[in-house]
Coordinates of C-alpha atoms (C1' of nucleotides) in Angstrom, one line a residue:
Chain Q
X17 CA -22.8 -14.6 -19.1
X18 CA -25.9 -12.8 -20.4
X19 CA -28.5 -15.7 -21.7
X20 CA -29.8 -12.6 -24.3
X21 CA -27.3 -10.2 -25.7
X22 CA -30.2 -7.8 -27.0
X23 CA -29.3 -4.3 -28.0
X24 CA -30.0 -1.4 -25.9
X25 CA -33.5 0.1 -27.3
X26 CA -34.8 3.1 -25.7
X27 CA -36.9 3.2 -22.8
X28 CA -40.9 3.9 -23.7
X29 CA -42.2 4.7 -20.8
X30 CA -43.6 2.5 -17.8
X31 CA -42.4 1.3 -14.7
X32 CA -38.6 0.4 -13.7
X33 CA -40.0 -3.1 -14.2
X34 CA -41.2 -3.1 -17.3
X35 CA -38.6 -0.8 -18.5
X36 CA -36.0 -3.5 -17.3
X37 CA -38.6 -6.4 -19.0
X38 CA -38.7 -4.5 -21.9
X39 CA -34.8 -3.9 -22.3
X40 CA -33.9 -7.4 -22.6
X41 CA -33.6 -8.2 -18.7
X42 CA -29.9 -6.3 -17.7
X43 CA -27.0 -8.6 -16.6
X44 CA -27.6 -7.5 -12.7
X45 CA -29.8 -5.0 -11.1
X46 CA -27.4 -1.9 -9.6
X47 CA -27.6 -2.3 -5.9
X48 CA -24.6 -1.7 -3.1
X49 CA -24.8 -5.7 -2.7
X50 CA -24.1 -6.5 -6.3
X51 CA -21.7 -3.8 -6.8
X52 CA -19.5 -5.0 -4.2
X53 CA -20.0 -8.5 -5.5
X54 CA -18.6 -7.3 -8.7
X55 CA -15.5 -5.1 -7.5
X56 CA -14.6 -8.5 -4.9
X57 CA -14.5 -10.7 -8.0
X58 CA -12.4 -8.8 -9.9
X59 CA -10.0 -8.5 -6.4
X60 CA -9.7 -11.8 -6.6
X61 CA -9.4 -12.3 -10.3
X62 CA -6.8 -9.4 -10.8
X63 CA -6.0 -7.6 -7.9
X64 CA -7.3 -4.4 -6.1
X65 CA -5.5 -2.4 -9.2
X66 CA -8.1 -3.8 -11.3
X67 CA -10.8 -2.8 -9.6
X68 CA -12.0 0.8 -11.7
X69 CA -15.2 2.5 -11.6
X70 CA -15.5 1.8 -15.5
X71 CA -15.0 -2.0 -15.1
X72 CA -17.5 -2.4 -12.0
X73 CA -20.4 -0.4 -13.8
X74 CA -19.5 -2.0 -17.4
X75 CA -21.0 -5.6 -15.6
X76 CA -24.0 -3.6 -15.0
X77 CA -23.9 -2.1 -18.8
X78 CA -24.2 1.3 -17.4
X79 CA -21.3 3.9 -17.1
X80 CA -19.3 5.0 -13.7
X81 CA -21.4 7.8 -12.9
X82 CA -24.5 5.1 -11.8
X83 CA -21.9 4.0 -9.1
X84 CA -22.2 6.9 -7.0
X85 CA -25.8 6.5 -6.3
X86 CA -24.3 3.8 -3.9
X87 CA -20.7 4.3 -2.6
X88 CA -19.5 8.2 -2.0
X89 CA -16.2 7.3 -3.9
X90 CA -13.9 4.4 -4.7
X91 CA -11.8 4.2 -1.4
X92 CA -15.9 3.6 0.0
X93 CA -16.2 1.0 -2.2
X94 CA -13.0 -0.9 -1.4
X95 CA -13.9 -0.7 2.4
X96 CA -16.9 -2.5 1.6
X97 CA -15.0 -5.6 -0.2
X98 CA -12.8 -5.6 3.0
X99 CA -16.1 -5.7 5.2
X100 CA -16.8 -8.7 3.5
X101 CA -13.6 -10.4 3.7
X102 CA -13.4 -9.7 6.9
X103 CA -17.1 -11.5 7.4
X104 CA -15.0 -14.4 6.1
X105 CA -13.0 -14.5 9.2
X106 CA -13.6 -16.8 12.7
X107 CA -12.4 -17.2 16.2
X108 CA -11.4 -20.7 16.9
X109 CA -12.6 -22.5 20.0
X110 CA -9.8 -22.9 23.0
X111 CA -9.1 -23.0 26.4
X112 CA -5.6 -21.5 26.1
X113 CA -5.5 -17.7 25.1
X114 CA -2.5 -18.4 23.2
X115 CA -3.6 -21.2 20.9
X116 CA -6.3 -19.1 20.2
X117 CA -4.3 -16.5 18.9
X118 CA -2.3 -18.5 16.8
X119 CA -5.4 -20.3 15.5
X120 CA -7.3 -17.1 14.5
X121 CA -4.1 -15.1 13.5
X122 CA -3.3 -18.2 10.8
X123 CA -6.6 -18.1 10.1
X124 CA -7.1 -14.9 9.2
X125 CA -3.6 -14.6 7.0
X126 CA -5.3 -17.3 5.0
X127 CA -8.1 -16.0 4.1
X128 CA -7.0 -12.8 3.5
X129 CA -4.1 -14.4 1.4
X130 CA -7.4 -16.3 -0.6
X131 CA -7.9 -12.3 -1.7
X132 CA -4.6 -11.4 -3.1
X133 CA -3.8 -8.1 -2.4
X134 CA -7.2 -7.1 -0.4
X135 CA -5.1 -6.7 3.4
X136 CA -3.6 -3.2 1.7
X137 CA -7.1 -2.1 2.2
X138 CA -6.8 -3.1 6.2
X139 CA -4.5 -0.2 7.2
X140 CA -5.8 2.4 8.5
X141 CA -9.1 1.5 8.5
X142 CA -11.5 0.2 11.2
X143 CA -14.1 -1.9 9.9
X144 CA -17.5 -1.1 9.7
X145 CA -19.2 -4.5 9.7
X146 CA -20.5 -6.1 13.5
X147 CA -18.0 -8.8 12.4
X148 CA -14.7 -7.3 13.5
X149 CA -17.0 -6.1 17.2
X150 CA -17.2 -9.8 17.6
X151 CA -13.7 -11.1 16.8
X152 CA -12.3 -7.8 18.9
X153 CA -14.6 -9.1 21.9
X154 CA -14.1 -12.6 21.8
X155 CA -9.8 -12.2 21.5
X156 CA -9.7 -9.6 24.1
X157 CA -11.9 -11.7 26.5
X158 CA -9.8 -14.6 26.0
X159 CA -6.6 -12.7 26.8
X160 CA -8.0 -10.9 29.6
X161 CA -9.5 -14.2 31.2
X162 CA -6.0 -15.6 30.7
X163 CA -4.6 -12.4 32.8
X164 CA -3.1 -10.5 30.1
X165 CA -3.6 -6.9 31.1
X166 CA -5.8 -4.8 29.2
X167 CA -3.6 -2.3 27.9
X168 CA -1.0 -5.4 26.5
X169 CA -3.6 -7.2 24.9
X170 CA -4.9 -4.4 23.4
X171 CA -2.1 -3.0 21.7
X172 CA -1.3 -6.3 20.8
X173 CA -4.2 -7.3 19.1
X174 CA -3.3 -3.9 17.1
X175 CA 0.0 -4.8 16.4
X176 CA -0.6 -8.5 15.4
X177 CA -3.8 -6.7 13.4
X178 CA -0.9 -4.9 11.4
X179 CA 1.8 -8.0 11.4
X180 CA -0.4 -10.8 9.1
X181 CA -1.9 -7.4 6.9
X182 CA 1.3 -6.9 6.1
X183 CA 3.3 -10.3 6.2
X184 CA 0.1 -11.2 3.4
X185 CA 0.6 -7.7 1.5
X186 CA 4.6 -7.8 1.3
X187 CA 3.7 -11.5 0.4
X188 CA 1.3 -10.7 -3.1
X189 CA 3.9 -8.4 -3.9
X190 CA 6.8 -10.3 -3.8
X191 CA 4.9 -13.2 -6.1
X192 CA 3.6 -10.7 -8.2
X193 CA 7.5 -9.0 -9.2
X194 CA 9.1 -12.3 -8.5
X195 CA 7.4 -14.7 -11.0
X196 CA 3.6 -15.0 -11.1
X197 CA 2.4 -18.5 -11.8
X198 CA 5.7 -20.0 -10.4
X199 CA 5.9 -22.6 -7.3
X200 CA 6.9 -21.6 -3.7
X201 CA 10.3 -23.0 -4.8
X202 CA 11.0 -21.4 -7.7
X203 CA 10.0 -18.2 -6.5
X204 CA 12.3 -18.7 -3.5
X205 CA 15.1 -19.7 -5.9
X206 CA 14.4 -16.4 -8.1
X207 CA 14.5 -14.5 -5.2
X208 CA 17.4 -16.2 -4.1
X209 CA 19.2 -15.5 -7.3
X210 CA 18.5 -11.8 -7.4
X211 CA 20.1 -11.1 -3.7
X212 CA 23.2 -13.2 -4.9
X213 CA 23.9 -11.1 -7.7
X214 CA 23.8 -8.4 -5.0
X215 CA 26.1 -10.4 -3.0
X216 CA 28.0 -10.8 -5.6
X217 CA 29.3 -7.3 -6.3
X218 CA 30.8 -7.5 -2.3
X219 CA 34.1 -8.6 -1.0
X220 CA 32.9 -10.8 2.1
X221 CA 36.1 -9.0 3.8
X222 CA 34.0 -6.3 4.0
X223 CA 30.6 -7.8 5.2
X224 CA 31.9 -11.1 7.0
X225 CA 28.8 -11.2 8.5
X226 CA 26.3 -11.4 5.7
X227 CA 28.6 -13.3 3.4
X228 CA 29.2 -15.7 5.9
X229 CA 25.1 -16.2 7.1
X230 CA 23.5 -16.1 3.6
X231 CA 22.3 -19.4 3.3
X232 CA 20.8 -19.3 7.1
X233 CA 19.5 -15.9 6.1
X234 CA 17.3 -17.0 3.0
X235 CA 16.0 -20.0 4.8
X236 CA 12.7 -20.7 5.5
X237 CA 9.1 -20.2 3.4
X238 CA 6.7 -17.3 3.8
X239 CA 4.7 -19.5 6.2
X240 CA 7.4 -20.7 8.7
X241 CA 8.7 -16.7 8.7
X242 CA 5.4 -15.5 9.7
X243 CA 4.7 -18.5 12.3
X244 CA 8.3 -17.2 13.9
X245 CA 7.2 -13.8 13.6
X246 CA 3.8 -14.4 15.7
X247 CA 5.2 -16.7 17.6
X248 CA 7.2 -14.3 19.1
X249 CA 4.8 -11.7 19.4
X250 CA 2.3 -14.3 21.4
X251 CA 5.5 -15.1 23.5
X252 CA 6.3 -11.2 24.2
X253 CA 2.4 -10.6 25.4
X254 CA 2.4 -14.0 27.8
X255 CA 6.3 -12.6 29.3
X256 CA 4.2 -9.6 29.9
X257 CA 1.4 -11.8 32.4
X258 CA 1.4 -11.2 36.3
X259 CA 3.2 -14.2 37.7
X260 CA 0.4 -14.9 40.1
X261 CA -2.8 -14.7 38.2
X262 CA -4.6 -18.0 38.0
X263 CA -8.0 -16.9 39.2
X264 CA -6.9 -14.8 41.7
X265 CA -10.0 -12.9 42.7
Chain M
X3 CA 11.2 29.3 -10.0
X4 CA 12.3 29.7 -13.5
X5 CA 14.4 33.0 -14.0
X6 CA 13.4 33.5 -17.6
X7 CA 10.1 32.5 -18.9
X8 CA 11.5 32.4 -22.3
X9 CA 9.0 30.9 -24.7
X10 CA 9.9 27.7 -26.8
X11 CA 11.6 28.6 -30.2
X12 CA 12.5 25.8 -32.7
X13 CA 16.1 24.7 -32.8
X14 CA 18.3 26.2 -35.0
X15 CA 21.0 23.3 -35.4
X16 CA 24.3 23.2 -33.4
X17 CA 25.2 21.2 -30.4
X18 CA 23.0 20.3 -27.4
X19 CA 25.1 22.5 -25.3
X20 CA 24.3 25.6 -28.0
X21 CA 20.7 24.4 -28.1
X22 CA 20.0 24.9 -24.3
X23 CA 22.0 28.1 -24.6
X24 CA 19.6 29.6 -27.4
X25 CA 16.0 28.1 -25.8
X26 CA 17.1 30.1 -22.1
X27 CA 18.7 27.1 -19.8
X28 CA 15.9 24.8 -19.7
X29 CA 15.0 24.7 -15.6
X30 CA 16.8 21.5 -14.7
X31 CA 19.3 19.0 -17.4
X32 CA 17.7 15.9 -17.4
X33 CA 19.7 13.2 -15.9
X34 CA 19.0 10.3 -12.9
X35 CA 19.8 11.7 -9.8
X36 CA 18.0 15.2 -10.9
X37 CA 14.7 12.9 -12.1
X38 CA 15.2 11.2 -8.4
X39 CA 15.4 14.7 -6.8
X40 CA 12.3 15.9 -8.6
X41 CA 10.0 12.8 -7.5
X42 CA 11.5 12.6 -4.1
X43 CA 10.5 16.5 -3.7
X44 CA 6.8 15.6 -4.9
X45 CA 6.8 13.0 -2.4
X46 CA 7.7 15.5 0.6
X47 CA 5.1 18.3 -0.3
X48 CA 2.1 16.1 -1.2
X49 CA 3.0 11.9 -1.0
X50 CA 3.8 9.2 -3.0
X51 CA 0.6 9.7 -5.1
X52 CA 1.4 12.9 -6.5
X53 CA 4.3 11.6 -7.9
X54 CA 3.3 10.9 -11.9
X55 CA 5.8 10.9 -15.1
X56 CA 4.0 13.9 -16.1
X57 CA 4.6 16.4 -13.4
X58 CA 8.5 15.2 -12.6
X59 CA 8.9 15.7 -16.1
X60 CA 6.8 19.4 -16.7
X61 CA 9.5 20.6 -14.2
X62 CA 12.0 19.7 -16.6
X63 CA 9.9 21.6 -19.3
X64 CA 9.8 18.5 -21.3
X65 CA 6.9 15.2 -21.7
X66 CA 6.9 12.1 -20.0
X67 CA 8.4 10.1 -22.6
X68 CA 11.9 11.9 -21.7
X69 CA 11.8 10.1 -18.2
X70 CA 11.9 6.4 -20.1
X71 CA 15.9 7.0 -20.9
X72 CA 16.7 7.0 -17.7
X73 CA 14.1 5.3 -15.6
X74 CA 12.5 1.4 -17.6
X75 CA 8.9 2.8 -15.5
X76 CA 7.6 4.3 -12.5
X77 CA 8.1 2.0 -10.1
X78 CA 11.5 1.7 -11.0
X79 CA 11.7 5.8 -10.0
X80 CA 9.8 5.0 -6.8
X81 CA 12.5 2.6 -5.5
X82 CA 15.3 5.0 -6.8
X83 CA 13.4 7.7 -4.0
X84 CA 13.2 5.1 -1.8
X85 CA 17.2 4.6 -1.7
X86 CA 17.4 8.2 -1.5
X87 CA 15.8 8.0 1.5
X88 CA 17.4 4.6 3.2
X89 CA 20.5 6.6 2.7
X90 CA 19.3 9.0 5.2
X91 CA 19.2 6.1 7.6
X92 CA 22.3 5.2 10.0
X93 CA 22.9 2.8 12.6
X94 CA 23.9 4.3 16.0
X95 CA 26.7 3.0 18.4
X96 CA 25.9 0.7 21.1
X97 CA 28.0 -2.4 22.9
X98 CA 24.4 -3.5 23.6
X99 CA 22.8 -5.1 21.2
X100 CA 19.3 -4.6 22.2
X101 CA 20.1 -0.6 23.0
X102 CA 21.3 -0.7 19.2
X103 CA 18.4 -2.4 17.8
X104 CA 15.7 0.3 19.9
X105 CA 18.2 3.0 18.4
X106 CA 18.3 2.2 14.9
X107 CA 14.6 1.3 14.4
X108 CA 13.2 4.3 16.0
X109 CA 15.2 6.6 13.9
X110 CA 14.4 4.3 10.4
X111 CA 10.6 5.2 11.8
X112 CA 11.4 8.8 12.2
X113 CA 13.3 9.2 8.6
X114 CA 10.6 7.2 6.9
X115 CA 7.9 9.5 8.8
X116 CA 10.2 13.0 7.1
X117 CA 9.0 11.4 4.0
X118 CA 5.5 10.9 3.8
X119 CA 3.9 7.4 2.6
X120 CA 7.2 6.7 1.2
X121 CA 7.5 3.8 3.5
X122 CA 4.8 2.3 1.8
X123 CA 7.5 1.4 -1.3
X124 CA 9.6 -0.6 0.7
X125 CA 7.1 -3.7 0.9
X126 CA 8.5 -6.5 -1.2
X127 CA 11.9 -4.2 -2.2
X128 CA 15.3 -5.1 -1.9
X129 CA 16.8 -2.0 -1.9
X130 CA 19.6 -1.4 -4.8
X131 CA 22.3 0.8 -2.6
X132 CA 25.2 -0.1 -0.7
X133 CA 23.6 1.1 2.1
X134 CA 21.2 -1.1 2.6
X135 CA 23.6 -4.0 2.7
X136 CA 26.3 -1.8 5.7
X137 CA 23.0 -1.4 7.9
X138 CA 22.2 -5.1 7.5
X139 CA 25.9 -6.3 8.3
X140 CA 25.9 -3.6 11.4
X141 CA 22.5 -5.0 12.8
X142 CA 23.2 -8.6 12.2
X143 CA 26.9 -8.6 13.7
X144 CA 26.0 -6.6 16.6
X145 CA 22.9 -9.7 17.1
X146 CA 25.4 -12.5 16.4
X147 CA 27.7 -11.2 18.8
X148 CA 25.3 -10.5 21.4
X149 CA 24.7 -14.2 21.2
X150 CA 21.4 -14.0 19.5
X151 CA 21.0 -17.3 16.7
X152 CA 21.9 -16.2 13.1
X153 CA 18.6 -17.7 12.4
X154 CA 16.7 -16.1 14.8
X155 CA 18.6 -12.6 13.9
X156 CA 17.6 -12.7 10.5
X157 CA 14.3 -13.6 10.3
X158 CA 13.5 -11.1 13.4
X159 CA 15.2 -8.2 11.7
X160 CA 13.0 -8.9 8.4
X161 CA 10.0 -8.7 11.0
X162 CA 10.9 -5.5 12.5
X163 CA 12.1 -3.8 9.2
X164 CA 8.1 -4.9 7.7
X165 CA 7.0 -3.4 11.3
X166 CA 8.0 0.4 11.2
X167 CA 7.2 0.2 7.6
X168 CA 3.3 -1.0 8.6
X169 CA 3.5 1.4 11.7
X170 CA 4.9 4.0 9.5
X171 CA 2.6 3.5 6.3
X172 CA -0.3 3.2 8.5
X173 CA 0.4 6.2 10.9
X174 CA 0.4 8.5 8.0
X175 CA -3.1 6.8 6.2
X176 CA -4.3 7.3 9.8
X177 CA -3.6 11.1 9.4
X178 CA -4.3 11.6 5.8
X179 CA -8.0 10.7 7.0
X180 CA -8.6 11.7 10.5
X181 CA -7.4 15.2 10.3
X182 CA -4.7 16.9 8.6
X183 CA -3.5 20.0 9.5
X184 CA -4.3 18.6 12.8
X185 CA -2.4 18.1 16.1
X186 CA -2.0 15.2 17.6
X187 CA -4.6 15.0 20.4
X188 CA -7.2 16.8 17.6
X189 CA -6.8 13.7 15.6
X190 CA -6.8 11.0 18.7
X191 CA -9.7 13.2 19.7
X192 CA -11.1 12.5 16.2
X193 CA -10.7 9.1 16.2
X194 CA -12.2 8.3 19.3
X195 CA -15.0 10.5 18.6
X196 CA -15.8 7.9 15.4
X197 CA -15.0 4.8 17.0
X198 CA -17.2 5.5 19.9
X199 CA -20.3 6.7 17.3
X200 CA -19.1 3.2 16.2
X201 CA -19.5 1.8 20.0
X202 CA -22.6 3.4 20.3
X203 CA -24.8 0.8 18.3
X204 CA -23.7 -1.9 20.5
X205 CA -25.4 -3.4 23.7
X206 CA -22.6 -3.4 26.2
X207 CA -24.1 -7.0 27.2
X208 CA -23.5 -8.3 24.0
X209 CA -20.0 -6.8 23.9
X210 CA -18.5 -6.7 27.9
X211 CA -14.8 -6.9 27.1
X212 CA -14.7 -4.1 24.7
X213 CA -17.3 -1.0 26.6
X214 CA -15.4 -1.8 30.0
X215 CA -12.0 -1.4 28.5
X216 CA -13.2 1.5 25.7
X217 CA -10.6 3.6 27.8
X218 CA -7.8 1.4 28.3
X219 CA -7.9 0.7 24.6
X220 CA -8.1 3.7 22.8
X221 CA -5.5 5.1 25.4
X222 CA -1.3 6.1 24.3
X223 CA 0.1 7.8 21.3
X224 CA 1.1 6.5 17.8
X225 CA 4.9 6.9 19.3
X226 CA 4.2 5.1 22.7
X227 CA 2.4 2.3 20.8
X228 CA 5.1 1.5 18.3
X229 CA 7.7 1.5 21.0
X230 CA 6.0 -1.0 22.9
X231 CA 5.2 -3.3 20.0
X232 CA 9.3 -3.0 19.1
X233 CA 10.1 -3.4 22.5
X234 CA 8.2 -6.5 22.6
X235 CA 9.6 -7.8 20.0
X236 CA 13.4 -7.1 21.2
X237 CA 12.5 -9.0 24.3
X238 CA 11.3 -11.8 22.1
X239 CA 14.7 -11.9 20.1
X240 CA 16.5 -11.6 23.5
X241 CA 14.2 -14.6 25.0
X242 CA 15.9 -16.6 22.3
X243 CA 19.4 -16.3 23.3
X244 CA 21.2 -19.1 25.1
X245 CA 21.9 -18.5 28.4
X246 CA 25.5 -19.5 28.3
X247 CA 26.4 -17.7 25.6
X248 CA 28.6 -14.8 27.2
X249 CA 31.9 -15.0 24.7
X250 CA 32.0 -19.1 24.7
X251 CA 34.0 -19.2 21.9
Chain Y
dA23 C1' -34.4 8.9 -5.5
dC24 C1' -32.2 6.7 -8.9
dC25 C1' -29.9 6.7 -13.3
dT26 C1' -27.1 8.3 -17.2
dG27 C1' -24.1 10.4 -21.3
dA28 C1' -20.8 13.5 -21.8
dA29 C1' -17.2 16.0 -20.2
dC30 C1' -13.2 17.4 -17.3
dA31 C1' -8.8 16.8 -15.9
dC32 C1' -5.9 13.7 -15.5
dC33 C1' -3.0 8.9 -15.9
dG34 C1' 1.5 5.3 -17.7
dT35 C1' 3.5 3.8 -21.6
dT36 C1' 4.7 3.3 -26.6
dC37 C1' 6.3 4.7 -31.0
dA38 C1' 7.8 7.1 -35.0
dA39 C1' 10.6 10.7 -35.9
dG40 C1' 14.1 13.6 -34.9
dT41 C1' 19.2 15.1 -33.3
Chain Z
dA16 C1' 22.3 7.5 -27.2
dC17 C1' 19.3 10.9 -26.0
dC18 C1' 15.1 13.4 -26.7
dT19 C1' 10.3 14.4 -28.0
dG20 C1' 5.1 15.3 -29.8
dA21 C1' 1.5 12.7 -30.4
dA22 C1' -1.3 9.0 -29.7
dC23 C1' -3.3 4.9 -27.3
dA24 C1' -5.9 3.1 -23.8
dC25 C1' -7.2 4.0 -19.9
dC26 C1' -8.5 6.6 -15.0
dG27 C1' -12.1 9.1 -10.8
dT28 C1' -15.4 12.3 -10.3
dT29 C1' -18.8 15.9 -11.6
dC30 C1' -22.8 17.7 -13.6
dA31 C1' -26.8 18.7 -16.3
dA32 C1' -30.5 16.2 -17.8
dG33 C1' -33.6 12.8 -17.6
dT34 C1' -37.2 9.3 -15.2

DNA sequence: ACCTGAACACCGTTCAAGT
DNA sequence: ACCTGAACACCGTTCAAGT
């Protein structure tokens, strides 16, 4: 990456500038931006597990302690990768607070799902970038317009906040233990095969019920699970809309 | 804990049996379920974190590598505590299927919460006991015969199982960071406190939905919250029942 | 203020060697 | 088969010392 791979020589003096000049030019200037640059490619390349300390500053050919100039800790730094994902993210245009919903819930699994395992980082934590203010006001206004009480849509916002971060997390997971570079089908057909040699070691007169459903049961792909999961969480806040509030008032 | 702080002395041949005998009992015989009780005890006192090979095997008064004849690597450990704890876990009795559904989840939610993060293991796990597989044969038989779509019954009970994990997971992050010898209100009070230093930036023209419903928002417990996001979702199974399906063959 | 080498107190896992 | 000390290849964070 480097265009010169001169060795370190030690500083004589000068400005930062001319210090840098004089030391060959280093691969990026430290800086909160670039450091969160860094650690975000190496989510995407490997995984929040790969992000360390030692591999972040190592692109700056410096050692870990230069981080903390920056970020008070790790767990600081990660926040600030999931800032910018969440940057990443966009309300859809519509009329109907439900479509809206769907659109920007789908949209948001996917580009959290473009991260790997970076919607981990999402719980607990309220975002610090003007980004999430935005999407917050534009979804609750839309649900509120639509006569969704405030308290429902709230808490629903929350709960469907939680749903995709963790239909996307359980997701990563199960590709990563269940074969990694593997198809949606084969996956599903590993995974298949390791709850049948579960099955296996019951006598289906002692669970009739699962024996008898399996097939039913494994059905569907992660996305058709997760559209039947929000799906039913849209329906459950619109069952939850005064009959009679078509711009009453 | 130990009664005698006996130092180490070198073997002096004989059997295992004789060995132990001659070094003072050793604290604890190594063995799977003992390794399992260790790890799940770290997990109670400090979380799932605090849980390493080294420390679960120092309180056997041996190294780390002892734990690999028993366990192929940590996460393999994890999931045995995790089973531990789904054992813990029972499904109540109820002719109603919804009343049965409330039941068991909030009582999964309140033995995950006895244990920490520990909730956090069962993303992407198919638990190993048999008791994973009686709970899923009560909850799905009690669905199926309530008149609830095998398909529908499945996929929603995978929902809701990945929702008190979230809520679960997340609830304890929640207090790990807001607070934590804390009460409740402390840490709601907490919470707020940051949020609205959060709110406090914003023009409430730019943002009208959120600063009119600040309140409304920030407003009911952990508990009330989850039960209305699993109520919610019972109503949306329930909304997918056919309506003459009252013992039709 | 920014930057760093070295150190501190840890990790999970492997492996040769023992019984 | 079970058990272990030692080593390997890492961690996050702190701190004294530099500019």
């Amino acid at each position: 990456m480097a265009p010169s791979p001169s060795p370190r020589r030690p500083a004589v003096g000068g400005t930062e500038k001319a210090r840098a000049k004089a030391a060959g030019r280093r691969h990026r200037a430290l800086g909160l931006d670039a450091i969160v640059d860094v650690a975000l490619r190496l989510v995407d390349r490997e995984g929040i597990d790969a992000v360390s300390m030692r591999r972040v500053a190592a692109e700056f050919d410096t050692g870990p302690a230069s981080l903390y100039a920056y970020v008070a800790n790790k767990e600081e730094l990660l926040h600030h990768v999931l800032d910018r994902v969440i940057d990443e993210m966009a309300v859809p245009e519509s009329d109907d607070w439900q479509e809206l919903l769907r659109g920007y819930w789908h949209a948001a699994r996917d580009t959290y799902a473009r991260h790997n395992d970076v919607a981990r980082l999402s719980f607990a934590h309220i975002p610090g970038g003007a980004k999430f203010l935005d999407l917050g006001e534009r979804l609750l206004g839309a649900m509120i317009e639509g006569g969704v009480p405030v308290k429902v849509a709230s808490w629903a916002l929350d709960i469907m906040a939680l749903y995709v971060a963790a239909d996307v997390f359980e997701g990563w997971l199960f590709r990563q233990r269940y074969g990694d570079g593997l198809s949606e089908e084969e996956i599903g057909a590993e995974f298949v095969e390791k709850l049948t040699r579960q099955f296996a070691q019951i006598t289906p007169a002692a669970y009739p019920y699962l024996t008898a459903n399996r097939e039913v049961m494994m059905s569907g792909s992660g996305d058709e699970r997760f559209a039947f999961g929000l799906d039913m969480l849209i329906a459950g806040v619109a069952a939850q809309v005064p009959p009679r509030s078509r711009r009453t008032r």
